[in-house]
XYZ file of C-alpha atoms in Angstrom:
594
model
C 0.000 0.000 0.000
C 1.726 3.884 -0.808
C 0.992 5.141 2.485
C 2.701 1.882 4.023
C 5.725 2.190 1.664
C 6.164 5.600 1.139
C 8.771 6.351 3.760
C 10.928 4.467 2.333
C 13.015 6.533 0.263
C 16.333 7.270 -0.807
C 18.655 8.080 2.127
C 19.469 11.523 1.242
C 18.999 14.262 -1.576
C 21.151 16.752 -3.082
C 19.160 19.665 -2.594
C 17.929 22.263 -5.142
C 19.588 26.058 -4.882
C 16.906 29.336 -5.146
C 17.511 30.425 -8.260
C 15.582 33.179 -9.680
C 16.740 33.896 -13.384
C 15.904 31.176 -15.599
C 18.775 32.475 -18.068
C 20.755 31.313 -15.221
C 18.867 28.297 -14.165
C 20.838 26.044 -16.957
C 23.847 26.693 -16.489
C 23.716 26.742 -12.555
C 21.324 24.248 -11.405
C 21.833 20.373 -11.935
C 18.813 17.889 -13.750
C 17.995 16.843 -10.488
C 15.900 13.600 -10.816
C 14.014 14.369 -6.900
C 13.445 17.121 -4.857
C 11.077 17.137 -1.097
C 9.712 20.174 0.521
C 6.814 22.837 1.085
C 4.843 25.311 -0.515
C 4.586 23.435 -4.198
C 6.827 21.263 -6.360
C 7.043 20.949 -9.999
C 8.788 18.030 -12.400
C 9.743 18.378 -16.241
C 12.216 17.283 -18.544
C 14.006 20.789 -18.431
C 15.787 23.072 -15.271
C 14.922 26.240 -16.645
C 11.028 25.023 -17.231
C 11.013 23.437 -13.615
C 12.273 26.815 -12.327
C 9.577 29.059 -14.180
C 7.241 27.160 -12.260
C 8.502 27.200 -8.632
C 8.734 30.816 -9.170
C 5.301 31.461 -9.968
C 4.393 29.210 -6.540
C 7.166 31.148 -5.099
C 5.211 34.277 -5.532
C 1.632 32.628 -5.081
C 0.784 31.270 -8.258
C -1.351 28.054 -8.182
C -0.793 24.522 -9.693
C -2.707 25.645 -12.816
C -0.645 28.938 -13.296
C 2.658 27.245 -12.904
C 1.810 24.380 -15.338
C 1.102 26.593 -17.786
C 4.377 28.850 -17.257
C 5.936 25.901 -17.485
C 4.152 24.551 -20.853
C 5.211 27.950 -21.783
C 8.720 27.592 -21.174
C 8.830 23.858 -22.645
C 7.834 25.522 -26.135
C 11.330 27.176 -25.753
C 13.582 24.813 -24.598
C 11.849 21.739 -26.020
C 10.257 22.602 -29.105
C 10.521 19.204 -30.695
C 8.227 17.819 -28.669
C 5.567 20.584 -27.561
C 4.424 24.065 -27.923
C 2.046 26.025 -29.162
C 1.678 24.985 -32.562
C 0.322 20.916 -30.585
C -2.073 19.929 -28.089
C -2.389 18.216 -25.160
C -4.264 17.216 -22.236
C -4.282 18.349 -18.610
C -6.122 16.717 -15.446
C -6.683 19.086 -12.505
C -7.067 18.144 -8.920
C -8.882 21.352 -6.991
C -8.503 20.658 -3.327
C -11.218 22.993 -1.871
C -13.770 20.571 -4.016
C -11.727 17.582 -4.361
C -12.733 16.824 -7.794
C -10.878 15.540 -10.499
C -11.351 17.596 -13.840
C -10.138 17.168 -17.361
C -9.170 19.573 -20.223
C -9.250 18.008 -23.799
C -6.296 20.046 -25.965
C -6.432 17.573 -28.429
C -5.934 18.577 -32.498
C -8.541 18.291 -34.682
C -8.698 17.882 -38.404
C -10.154 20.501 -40.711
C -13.634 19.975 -42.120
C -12.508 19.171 -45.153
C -11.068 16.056 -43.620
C -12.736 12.568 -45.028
C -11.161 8.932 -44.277
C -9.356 9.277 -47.285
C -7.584 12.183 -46.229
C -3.574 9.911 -46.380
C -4.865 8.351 -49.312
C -3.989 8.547 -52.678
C -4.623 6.115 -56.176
C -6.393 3.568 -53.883
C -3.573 3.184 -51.061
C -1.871 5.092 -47.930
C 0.543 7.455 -48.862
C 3.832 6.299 -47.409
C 4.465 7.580 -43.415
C 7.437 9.584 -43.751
C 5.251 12.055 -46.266
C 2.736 12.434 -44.407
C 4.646 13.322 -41.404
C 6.707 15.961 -43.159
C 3.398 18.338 -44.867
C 1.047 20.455 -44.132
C -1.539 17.162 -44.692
C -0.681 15.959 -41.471
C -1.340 19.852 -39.486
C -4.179 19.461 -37.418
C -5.629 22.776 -35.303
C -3.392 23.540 -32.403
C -5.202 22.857 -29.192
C -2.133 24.273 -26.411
C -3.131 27.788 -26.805
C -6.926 27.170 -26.055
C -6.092 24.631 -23.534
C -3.912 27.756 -21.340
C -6.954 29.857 -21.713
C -9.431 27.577 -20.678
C -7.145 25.862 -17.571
C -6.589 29.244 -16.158
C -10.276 30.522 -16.553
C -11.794 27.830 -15.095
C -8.791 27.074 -11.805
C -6.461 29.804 -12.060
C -5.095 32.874 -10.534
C -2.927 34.044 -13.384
C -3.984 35.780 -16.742
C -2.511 34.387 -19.798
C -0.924 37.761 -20.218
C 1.483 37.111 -16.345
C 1.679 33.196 -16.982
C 3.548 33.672 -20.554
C 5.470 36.365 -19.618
C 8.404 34.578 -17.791
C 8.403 32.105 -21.212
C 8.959 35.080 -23.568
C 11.348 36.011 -21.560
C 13.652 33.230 -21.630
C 12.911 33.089 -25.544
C 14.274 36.524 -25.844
C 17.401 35.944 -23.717
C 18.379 32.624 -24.457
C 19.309 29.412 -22.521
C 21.908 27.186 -23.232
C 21.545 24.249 -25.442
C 22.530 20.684 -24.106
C 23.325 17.631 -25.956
C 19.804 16.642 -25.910
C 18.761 19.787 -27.885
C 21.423 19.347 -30.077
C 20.534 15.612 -30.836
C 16.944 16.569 -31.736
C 18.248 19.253 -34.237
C 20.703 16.589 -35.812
C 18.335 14.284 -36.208
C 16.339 16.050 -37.749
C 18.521 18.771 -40.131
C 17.629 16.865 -43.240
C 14.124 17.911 -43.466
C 14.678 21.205 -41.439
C 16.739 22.005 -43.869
C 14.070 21.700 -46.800
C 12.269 24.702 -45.157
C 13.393 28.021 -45.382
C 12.138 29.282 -41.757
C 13.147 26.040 -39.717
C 16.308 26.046 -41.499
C 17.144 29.596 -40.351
C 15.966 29.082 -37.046
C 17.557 25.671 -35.766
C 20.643 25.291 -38.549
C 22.191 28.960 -38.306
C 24.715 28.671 -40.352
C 23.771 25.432 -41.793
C 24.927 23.425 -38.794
C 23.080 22.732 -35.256
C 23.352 25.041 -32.306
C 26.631 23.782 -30.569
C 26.124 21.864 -27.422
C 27.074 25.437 -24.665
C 26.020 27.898 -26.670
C 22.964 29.977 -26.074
C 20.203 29.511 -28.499
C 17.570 32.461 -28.630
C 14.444 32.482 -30.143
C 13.362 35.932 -30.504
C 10.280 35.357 -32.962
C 8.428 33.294 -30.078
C 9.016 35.728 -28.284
C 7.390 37.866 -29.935
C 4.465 35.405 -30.770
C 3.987 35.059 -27.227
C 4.290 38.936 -26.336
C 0.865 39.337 -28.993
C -0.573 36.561 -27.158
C 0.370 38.338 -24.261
C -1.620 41.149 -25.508
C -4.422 40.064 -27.549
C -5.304 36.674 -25.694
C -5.479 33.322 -27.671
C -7.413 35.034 -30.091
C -3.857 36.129 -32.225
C -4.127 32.600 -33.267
C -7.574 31.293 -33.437
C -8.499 34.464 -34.853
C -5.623 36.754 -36.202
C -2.517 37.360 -37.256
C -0.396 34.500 -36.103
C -3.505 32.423 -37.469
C -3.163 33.838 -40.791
C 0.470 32.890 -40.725
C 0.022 29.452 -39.563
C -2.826 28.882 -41.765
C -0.809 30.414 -44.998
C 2.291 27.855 -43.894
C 0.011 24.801 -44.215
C -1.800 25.788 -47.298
C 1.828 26.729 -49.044
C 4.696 25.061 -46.605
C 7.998 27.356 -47.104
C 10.198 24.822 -48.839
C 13.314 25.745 -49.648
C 13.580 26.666 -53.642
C 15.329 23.217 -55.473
C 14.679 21.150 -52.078
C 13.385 17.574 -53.549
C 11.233 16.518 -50.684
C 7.465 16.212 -51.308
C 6.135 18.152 -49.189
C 2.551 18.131 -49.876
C 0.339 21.128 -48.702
C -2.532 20.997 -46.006
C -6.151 22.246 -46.330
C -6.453 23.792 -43.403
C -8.723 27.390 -42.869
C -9.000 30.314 -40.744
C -12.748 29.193 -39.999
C -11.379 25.569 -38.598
C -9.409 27.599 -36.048
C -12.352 29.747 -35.258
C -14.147 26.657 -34.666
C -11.410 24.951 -32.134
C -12.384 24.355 -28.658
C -10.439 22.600 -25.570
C -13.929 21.253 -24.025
C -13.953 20.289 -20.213
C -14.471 16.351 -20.193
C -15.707 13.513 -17.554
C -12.077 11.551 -16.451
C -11.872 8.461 -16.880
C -12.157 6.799 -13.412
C -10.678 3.277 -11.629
C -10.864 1.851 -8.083
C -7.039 0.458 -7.688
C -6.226 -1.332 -4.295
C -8.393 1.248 -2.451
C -7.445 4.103 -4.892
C -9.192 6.133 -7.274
C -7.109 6.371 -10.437
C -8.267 9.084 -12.415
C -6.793 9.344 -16.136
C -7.424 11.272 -19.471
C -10.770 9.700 -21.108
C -11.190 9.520 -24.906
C -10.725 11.093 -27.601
C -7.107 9.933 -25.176
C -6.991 5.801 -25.092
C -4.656 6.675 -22.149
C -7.680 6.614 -19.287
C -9.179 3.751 -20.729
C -5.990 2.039 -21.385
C -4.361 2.067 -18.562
C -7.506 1.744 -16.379
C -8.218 -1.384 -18.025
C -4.805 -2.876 -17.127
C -4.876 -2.033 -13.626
C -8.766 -3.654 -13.257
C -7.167 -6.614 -14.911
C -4.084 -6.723 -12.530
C -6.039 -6.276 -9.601
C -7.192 -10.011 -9.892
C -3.766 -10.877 -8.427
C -1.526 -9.592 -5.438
C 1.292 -8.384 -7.521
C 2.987 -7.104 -4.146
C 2.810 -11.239 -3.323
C 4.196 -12.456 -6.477
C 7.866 -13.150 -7.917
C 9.460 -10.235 -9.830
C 9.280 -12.097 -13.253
C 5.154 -12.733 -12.266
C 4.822 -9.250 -12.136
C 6.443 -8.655 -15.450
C 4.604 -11.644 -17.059
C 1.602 -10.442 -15.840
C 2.182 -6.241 -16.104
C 3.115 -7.413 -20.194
C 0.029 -9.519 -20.456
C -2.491 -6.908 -19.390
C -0.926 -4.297 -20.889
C -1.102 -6.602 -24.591
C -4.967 -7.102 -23.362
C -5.797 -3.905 -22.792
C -4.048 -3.093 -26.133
C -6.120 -5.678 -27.859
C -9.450 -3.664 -26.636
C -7.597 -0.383 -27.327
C -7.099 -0.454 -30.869
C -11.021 -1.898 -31.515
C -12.815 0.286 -29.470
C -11.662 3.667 -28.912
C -11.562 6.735 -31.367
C -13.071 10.686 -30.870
C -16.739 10.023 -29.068
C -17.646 12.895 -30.857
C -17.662 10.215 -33.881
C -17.633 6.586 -32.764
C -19.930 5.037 -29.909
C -16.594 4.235 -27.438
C -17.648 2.366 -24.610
C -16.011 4.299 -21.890
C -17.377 2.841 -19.240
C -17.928 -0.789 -20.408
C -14.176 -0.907 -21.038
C -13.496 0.883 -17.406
C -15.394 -1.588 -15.499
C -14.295 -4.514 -13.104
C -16.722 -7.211 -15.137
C -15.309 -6.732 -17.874
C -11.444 -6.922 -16.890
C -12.171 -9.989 -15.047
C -13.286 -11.376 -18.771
C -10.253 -10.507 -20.274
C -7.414 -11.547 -17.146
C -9.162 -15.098 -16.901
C -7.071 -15.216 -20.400
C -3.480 -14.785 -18.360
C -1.861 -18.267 -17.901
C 0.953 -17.793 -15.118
C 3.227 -20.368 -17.317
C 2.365 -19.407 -20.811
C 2.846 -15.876 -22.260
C -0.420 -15.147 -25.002
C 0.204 -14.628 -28.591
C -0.393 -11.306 -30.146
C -2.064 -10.179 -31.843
C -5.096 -11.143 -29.440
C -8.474 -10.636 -30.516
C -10.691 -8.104 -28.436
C -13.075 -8.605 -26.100
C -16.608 -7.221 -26.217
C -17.080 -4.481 -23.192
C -20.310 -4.648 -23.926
C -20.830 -8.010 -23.640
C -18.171 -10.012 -21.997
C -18.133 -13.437 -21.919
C -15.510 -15.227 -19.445
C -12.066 -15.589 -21.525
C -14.027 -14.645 -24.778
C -12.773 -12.875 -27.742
C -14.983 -10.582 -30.211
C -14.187 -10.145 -33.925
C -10.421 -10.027 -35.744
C -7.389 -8.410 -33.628
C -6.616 -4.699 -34.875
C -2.750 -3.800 -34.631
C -1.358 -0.995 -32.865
C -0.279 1.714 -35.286
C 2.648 4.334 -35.042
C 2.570 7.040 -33.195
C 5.131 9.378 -32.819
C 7.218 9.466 -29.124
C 8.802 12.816 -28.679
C 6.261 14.402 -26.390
C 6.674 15.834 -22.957
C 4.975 16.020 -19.701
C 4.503 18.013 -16.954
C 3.462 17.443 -13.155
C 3.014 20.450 -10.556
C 1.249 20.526 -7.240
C 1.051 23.694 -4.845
C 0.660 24.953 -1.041
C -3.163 23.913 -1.312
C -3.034 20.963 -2.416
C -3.989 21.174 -5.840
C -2.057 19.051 -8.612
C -1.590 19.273 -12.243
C -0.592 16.185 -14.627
C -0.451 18.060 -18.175
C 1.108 15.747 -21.073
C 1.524 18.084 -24.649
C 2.875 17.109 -27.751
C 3.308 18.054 -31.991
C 3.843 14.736 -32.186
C 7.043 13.282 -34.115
C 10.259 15.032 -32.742
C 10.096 18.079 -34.474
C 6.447 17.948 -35.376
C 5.882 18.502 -39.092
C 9.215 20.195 -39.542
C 7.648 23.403 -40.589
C 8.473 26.422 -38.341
C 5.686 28.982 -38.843
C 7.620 32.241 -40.633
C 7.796 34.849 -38.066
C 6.399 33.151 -35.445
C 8.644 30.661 -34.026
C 7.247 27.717 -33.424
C 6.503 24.104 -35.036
C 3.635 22.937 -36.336
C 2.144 19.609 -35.418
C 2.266 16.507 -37.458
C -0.792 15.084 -35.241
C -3.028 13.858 -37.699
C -0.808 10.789 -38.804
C -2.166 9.502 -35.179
C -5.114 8.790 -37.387
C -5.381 5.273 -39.253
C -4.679 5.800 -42.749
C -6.755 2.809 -43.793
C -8.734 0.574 -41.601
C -6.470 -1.538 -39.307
C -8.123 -4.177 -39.780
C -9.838 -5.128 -43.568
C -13.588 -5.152 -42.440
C -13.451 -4.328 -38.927
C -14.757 -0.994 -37.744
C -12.002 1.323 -37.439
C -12.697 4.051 -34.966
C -9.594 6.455 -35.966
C -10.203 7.225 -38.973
C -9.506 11.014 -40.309
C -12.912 12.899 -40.440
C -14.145 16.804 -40.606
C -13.158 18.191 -37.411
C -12.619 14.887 -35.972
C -9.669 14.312 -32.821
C -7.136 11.691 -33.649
C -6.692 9.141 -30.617
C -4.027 9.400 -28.902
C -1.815 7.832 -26.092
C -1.063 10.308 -23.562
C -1.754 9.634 -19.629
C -1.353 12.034 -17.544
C -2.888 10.278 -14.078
C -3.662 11.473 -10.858
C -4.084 9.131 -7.816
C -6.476 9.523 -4.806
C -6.680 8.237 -1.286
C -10.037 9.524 0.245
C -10.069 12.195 -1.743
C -6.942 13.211 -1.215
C -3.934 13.124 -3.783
C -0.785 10.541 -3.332
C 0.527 10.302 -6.369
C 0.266 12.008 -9.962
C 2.553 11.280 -13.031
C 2.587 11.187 -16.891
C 5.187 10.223 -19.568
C 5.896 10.874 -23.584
C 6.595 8.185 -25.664
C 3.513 7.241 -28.366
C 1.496 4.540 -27.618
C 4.350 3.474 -25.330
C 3.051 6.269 -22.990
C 0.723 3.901 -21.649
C 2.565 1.175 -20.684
C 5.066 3.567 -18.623
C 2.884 4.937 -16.687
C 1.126 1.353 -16.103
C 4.516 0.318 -15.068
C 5.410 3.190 -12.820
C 1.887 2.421 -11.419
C 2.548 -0.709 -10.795
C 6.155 -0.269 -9.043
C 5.085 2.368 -6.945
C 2.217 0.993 -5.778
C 1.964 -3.146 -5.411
C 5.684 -3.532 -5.588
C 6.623 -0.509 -2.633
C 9.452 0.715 -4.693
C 10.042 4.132 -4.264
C 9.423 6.512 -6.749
C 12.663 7.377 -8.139
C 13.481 3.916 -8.340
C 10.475 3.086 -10.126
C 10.560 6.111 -12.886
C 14.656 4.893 -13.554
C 13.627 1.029 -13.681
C 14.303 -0.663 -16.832
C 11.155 -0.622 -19.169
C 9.449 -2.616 -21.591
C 6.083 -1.710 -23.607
C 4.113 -4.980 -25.157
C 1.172 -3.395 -26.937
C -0.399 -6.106 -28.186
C 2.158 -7.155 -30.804
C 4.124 -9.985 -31.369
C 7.476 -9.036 -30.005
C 7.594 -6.630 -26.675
C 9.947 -3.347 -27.225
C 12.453 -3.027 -24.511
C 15.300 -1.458 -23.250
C 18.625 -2.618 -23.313
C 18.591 -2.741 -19.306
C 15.494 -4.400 -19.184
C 17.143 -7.345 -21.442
C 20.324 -7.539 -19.336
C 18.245 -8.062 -16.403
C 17.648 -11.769 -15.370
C 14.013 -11.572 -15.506
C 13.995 -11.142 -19.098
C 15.099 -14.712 -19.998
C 12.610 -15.885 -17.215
C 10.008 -14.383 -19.319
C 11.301 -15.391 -22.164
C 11.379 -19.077 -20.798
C 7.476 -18.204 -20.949
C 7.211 -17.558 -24.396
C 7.578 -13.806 -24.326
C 9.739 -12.497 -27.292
C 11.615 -9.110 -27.091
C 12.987 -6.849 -29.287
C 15.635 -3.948 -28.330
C 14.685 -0.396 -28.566
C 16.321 2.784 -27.312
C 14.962 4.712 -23.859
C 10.921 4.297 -23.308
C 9.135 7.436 -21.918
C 10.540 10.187 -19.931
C 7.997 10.036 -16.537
C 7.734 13.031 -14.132
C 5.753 12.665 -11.004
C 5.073 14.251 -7.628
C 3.496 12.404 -4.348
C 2.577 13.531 -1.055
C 4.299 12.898 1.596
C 2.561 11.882 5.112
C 3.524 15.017 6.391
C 2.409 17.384 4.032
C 5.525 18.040 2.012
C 5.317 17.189 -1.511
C 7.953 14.751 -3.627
C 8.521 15.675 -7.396
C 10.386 13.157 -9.482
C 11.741 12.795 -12.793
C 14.033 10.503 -14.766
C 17.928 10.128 -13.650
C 18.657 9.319 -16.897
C 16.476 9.109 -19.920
C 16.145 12.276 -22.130
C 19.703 13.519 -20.383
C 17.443 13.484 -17.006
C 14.913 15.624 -15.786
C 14.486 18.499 -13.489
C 12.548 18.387 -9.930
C 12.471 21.179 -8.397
C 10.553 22.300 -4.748
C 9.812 25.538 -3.269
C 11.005 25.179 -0.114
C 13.501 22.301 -0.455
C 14.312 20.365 2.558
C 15.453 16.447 3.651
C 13.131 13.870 4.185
């Protein structure tokens, strides 16, 4: 149980020093992967984001404020992964009320969308294309999301919450080897555009790893946010440019790419909204997991697991039972995934079918304890499960892209944020609107090109206005109403699994939650080989589990989790990764020891 295992923790910590310039924040303060103490704690992937938002606690701010200072801040120093050209979803905890609310940030496609919108002659256009277009540019939800977080729980106008953001675009930070990788990676089709290529390859080369990369167009962009509200984009200027940069992408004169142009409008950003949705909602050994619900397969997703793990003591079992079992759940819940969830706006997605107890206990009576399953495993029927029972052909899981990032802040009160954003593929579409800064999204290749499955009902299919499905699960654990534990990861569909596996470490196997963010990973998603990391296969469990027919194939790091938990005695605990991503940053108001 957490509150039985939660003093056990590492020894010591290496504690975090005030720092009050972000410029500064860099250079001086260390990715620390854990930080305890009062008044508020925040966890990203990046030192000067963590320190944006323990400033605006610092001076009174709320959970909701700082998250989206931080967001803010992430478009700077992590624009491959998020910003305002993406989406995203956040789930709130409000102490006074103790209520669990979700914010749905999500992109959608523009109206002139149909399920043919990746093909062409009769067959999917091939991945990489679509990915690098203005075809694949769905409306960004971020901006919209900010507004409507801090109208509804917030303290801060947009106008004070971006402000420390535009700052550090305007003076610079300095760029790490991470930042530098992600601009490698990717110069080839930077390069093909005449506004990312002047931004991220001055000079026709990377920003060197200790040099200070500035980016004063966001700036900029966010100053007329700043000043005119989200309505610059979803109705004005920096919506004309965005809009003009998918309709006729800036390639580079002689570049031989295909880039091939969107059809988004000015009228399908008018019509964007972030709507306020129902989480989705599991009772976990006495807990109340609450999780993003669709158009996100995250809620679902990883609800389902833990209702089909809860059929066993994992605390009781061996360490390879827990993996066999954690693997087998998670390819289950994949299995029920891929058939049954899409946008409710356009598909009937049995939420709550898939959410409850019944039918998880029809789906783990499939787990043999000496025999790993074979994927792909056929769904079950939510709405009518039948003990051990399949439903129709298996769907596969397709690509998504992993370079997303996540967010987790709590404050003095007691509220917490979880907030996962995204533009999808590292480095989004590749096209940096001119003028303005940012990346645009690649978001609609989340959407099935063709059906999955010949004959089966797809449910994520491109439509007119429709949300692709999507991954992310940002989470937020209860006990009695109060929090414990909230967390969130990037990684595509291998989002899911991470957290499920955090989950799972932290709270059946009493590890604490350091040690469970750096254990080795592996993500089976209902296919026929499980991804995992190199650790996880030098580990002696893995041939255990593969003496039980599991088969593994190597990949590089999975997910990049930051967390916070309360402590018994009111202090908070924010966590990130030691390692993955070039580690995290966790950062507390008042640091102190445990």
């Amino acid at each position: 149980m957490l509150r039985s295992t939660v003093a056990s923790v590492l020894a010591s910590l290496l504690l975090v020093p005030l720092v009050t310039s972000p410029a500064h924040a860099a250079r001086e303060a260390p990715r620390l992967p854990e930080a305890v103490g009062a008044g508020g704690v925040v966890s990203s992937v990046d030192p000067d984001a963590s320190q944006i938002g323990v400033d605006v606690l610092r001076r009174g701010g709320n959970a909701v404020d700082a998250a989206v200072a931080v967001a803010a801040a992430l478009g700077v120093t992590d624009p491959f992964s998020a910003g305002m050209g993406g989406g995203g979803f956040l789930v709130h905890y409000d102490a006074r009320t103790r209520r669990v609310s979700t914010l749905d940030g999500r992109e959608t496609a523009p109206a002139s969308a149909d399920a043919d919108l990746f093909v062409e002659d009769g067959a999917a256009i091939p991945f990489a294309e679509a990915v690098t277009s203005g075809l694949s540019v769905g409306v960004p939800g971020t901006p919209r999301l900010w507004q409507r977080a801090l109208q509804r729980w917030g303290t801060y106008s947009l106008d004070r919450a971006l402000r420390p953001a535009e700052d550090l675009a305007r003076r610079g930070f300095t760029v790490d080897a991470t930042f530098n990788r992600q601009v490698t990676d990717n110069a080839a089709r930077f390069a093909d555009f005449t506004s990312t290529r002047a931004l991220y390859l001055p000079g026709g080369a990377p920003p060197a790893v200790g040099s200070t990369f500035r980016n004063p167009d966001l700036a900029d962009t966010y100053r007329e946010l700043r000043r005119d509200g989200v309505d610059a984009l979803y109705r004005g200027a920096v919506g004309r440019d965005l809009v003009a940069a998918v309709r006729q992408p800036p390639v580079v004169p002689g570049a031989t790419r295909e880039v091939r142009p969107g059809d988004l409008t000015a009228a399908d950003l008018r019509r964007y909204d972030a709507p306020r949705r129902e989480p989705a909602q599991v009772r976990y050994r006495g807990l109340d997991v609450f999780g993003m619900a669709p158009p996100s397969s995250g809620g679902t997703t990883v609800g389902e697991a833990l209702n089909i793990l809860e059929t066993t003591d994992l605390g009781a079992e061996s360490p390879v039972q827990h993996l066999h079992r954690f693997l087998e759940a998670s390819r289950l819940s994949f299995a029920d995934r891929n058939r049954w969830v899409g946008d409710p706006a356009f598909a009937d997605v049995p939420t709550h079918e898939l959410l409850s107890q019944r039918f998880a206990d029809s789906r783990a009576c499939l787990i043999d304890p000496a025999k790993a399953l074979t994927s792909p495993v056929a769904p079950g029927d939510p709405r009518n499960p039948v003990p051990c029972g399949t439903s129709g052909e298996p769907a596969a899981t397709p690509y998504e892209g992993t370079d997303t990032t996540h967010l987790t802040v709590a404050d003095r009160w007691g509220d917490v944020v979880a907030f996962t954003l995204t533009i999808e593929q590292e480095g989004g579409s590749g096209i940096v609107v001119p003028g303005r800064g940012f990346l645009l999204n690649n978001e609609l290749t989340d959407f099935s090109f063709t059906p999955v499955t010949p004959g089966v009902p797809d449910p994520n299919l491109p439509g007119p206005g429709k949300r692709p499905r999507s991954s992310m699960s940002p989470t937020i654990v209860l006990d009695h109403g109060k929090p414990v534990l909230a967390l969130g990861s990037p990684g595509g569909a291998s989002i899911i699994t991470t957290v499920l596996q955090v989950l799972t470490g932290r709270l059946d196997r009493g590890q604490p939650l350091v040690q469970a963010i750096a254990a080795p990973r592996a993500s089976q998603r209902n296919t026929a080989s499980t991804q995992a990391e190199a650790a996880f296969l030098a580990a002696p469990e893995a041939q255990a589990l593969r003496d039980l027919g599991h088969r593994f194939t190597s990949s590089g790091e999975i997910g990049s989790v930051t967390a916070v938990e309360r402590l018994p005695d009111g202090r908070w605990r924010a966590a990130a990764e030691p390692t993955r991503r070039g580690g995290g940053a966790a950062r507390a108001v008042r640091p102190s020891r445990p």
